[in-house]
mmCIF file of C-alpha atoms in Angstrom:
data_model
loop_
_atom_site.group_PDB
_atom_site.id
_atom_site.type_symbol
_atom_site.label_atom_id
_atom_site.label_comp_id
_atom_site.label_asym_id
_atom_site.label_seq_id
_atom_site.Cartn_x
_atom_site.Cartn_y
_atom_site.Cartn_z
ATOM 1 C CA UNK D 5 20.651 14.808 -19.231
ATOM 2 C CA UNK D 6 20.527 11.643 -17.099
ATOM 3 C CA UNK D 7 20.223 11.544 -13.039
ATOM 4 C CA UNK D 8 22.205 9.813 -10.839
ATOM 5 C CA UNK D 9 21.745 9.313 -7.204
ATOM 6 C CA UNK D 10 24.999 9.424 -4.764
ATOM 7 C CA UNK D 11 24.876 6.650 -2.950
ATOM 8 C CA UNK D 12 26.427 5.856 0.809
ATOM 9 C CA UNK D 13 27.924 2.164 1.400
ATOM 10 C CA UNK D 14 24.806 1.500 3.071
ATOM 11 C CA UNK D 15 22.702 2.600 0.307
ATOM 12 C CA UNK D 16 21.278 5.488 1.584
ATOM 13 C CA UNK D 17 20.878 8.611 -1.119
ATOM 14 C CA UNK D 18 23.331 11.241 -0.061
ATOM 15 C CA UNK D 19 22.538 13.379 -3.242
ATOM 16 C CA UNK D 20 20.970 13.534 -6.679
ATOM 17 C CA UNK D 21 23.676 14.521 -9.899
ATOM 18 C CA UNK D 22 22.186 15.109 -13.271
ATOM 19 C CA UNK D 23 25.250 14.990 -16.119
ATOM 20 C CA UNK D 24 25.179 13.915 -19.753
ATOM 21 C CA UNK D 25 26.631 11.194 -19.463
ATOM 22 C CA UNK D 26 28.922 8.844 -16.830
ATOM 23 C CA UNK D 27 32.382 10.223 -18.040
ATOM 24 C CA UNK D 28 30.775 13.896 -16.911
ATOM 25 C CA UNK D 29 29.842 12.550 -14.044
ATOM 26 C CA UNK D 30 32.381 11.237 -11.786
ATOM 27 C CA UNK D 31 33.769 14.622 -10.605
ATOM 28 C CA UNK D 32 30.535 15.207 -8.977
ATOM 29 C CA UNK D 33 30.330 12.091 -6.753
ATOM 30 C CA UNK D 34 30.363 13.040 -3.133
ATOM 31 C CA UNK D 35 33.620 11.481 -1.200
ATOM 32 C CA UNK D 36 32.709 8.175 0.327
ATOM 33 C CA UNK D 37 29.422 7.360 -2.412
ATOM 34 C CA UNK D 38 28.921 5.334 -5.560
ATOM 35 C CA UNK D 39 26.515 6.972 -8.529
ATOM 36 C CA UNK D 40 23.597 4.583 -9.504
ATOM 37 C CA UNK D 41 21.389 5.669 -12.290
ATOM 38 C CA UNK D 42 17.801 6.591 -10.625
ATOM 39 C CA UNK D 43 15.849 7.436 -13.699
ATOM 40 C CA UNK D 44 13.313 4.879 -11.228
ATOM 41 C CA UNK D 45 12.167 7.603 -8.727
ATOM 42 C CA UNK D 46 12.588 4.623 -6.019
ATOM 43 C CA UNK D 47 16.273 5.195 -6.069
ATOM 44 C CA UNK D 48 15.471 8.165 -4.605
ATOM 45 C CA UNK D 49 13.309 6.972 -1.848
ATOM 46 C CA UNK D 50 16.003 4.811 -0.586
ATOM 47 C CA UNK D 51 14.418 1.572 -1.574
ATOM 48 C CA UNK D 52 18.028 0.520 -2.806
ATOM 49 C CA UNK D 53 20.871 -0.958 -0.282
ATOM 50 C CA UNK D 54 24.225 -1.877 -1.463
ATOM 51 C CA UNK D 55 25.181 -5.329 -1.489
ATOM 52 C CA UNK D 56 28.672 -6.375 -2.338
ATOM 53 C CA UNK D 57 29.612 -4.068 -5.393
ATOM 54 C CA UNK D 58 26.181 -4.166 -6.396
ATOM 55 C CA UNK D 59 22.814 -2.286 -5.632
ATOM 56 C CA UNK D 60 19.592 -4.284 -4.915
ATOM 57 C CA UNK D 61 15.991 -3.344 -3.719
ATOM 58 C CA UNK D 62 15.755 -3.484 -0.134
ATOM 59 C CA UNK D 63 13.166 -6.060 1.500
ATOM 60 C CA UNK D 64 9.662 -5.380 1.613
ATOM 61 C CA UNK D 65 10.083 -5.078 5.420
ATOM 62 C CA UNK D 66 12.999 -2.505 5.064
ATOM 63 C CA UNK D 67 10.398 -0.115 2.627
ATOM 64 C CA UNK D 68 10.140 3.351 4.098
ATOM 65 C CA UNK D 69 6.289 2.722 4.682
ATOM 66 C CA UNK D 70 5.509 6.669 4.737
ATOM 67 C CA UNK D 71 6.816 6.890 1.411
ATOM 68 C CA UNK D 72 4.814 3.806 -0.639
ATOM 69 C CA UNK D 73 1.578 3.096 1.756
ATOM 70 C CA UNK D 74 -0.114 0.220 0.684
ATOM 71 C CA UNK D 75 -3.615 1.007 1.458
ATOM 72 C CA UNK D 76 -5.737 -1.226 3.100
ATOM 73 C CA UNK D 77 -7.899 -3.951 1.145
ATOM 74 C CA UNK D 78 -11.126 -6.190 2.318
ATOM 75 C CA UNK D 79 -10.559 -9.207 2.946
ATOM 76 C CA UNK D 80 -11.928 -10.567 -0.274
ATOM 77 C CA UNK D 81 -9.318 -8.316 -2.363
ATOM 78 C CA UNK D 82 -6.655 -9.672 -0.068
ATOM 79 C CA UNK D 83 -8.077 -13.269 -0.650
ATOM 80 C CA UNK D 84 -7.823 -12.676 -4.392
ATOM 81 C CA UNK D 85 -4.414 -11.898 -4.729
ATOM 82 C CA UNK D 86 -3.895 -15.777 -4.022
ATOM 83 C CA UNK D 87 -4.272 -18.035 -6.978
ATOM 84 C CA UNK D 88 -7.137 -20.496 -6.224
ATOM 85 C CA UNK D 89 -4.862 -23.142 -5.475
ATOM 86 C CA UNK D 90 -3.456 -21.409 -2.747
ATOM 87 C CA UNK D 91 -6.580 -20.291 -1.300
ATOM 88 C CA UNK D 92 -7.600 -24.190 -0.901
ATOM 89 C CA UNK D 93 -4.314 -25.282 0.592
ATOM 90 C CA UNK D 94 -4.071 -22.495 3.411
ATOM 91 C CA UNK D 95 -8.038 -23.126 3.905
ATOM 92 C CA UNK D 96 -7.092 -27.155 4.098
ATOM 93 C CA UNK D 97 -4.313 -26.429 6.320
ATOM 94 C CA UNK D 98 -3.827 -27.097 10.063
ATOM 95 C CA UNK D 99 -1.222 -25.253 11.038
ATOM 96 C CA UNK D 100 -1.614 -23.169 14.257
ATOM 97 C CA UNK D 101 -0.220 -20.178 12.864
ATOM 98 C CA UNK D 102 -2.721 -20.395 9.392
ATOM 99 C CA UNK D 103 -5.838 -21.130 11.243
ATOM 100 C CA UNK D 104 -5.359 -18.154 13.207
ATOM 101 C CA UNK D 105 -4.521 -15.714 10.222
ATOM 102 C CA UNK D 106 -7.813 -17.530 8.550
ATOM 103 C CA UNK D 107 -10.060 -16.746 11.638
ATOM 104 C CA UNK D 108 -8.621 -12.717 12.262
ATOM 105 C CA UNK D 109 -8.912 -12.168 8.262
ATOM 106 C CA UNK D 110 -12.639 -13.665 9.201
ATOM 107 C CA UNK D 111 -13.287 -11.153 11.647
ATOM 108 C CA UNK D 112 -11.975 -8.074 10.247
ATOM 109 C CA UNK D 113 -13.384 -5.543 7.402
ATOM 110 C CA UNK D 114 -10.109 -4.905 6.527
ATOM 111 C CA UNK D 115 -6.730 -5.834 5.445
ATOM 112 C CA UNK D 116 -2.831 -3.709 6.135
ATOM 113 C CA UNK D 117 -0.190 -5.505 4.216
ATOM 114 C CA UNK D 118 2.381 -3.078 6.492
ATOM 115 C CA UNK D 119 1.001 -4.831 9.412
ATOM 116 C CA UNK D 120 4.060 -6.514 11.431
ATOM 117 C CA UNK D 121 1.397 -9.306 12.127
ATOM 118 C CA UNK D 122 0.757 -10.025 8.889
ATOM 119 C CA UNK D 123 3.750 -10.053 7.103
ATOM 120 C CA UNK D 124 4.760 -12.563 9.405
ATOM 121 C CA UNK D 125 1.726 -14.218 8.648
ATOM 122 C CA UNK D 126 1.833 -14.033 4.718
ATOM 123 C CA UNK D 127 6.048 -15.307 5.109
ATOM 124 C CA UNK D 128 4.787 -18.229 7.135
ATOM 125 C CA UNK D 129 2.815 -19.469 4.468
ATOM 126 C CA UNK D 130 5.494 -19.597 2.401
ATOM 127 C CA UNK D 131 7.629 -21.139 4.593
ATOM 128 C CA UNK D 132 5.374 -23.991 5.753
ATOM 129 C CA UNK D 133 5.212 -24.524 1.855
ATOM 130 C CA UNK D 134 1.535 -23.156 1.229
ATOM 131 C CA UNK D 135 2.790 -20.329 -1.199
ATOM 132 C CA UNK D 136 5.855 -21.310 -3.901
ATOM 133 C CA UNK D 137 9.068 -19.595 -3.623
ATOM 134 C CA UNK D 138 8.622 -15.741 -4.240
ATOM 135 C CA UNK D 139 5.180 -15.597 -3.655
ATOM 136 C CA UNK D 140 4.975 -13.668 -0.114
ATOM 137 C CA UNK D 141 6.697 -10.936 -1.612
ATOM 138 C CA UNK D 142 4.377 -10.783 -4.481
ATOM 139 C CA UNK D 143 1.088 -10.721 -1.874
ATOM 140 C CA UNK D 144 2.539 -8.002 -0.066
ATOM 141 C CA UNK D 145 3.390 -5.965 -2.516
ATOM 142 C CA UNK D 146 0.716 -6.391 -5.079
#
C-alpha cells in the first residue's frame, strides 16, 4: 500500500489516498488536485507548493514554523554551523548590516533561526557574497 497526498494547484494537501499502486489510484483524486507520493511525512505538512507541472519544497520562509520548530541554539552552535572560512570573512567584513548581526549575536545567549531578523540577516550574507550560493538555506535549516 503506498500514500498519496491530494494536492490543490497551490500545493496545499486537500487529502491523503493510500492505493496499491498509481493505476488504483486515480479514481480517488479529489476534483481540482494532483496525487504526489508523500511516503516523506513533509508532504503532509504542506512543505510542498506546485510549480509549473511540478512539486517543489516551499522556501524556508514559507515553512509552517508550528509544525518543524527549530529550537534555539547559543551563539557558539550558531557560529559553528559556518565553515571557518566563513566565520573570518563575516568577522573581516564591514558591512553595516554584518557588523550589526556580529554585535546582537554578541549580546545575546541565544540564537532563533525563525527569527524574521535573522533570516534576513543570514540571506544578506549570502548576498553580499560572504556565504557561497546555497549556503543561507543550509544555516537555517541545519
Amino acid at each position: 500500500m503506498m500514500r498519496f497526498a491530494a494536492l490543490d494547484d497551490k500545493g496545499n494537501v486537500q487529502s491523503i489516498i493510500f492505493a496499491q499502486d498509481l493505476d488504483n489510484l486515480v479514481c480517488n483524486v479529489p476534483e481540482g488536485c494532483h496525487a504526489f507520493p508523500c511516503d516523506d511525512l513533509r508532504v503532509v505538512a504542506g512543505l510542498w507548493r506546485r510549480v509549473g507541472d511540478a512539486f517543489e519544497l516551499r522556501p524556508q520562509d514559507e515553512l509552517p514554523k508550528e509544525l518543524f520548530p527549530v529550537p534555539p541554539m547559543t551563539p557558539v552552535e550558531f557560529w559553528r554551523l559556518f565553515q571557518q572560512a566563513e566565520r573570518i570573512a563575516i568577522r573581516a567584513s564591514s558591512d553595516p548590516q554584518v557588523v550589526d548581526m556580529r554585535e546582537m549575536l554578541a549580546i545575546s545567549d541565544r540564537v532563533d533561526r525563525h527569527d524574521p531578523e535573522m533570516i534576513a540577516n543570514v540571506k544578506h550574507l549570502e548576498t553580499v557574497g560572504l556565504l557561497a550560493a546555497g549556503r543561507a538555506a543550509a544555516v537555517l535549516t541545519a
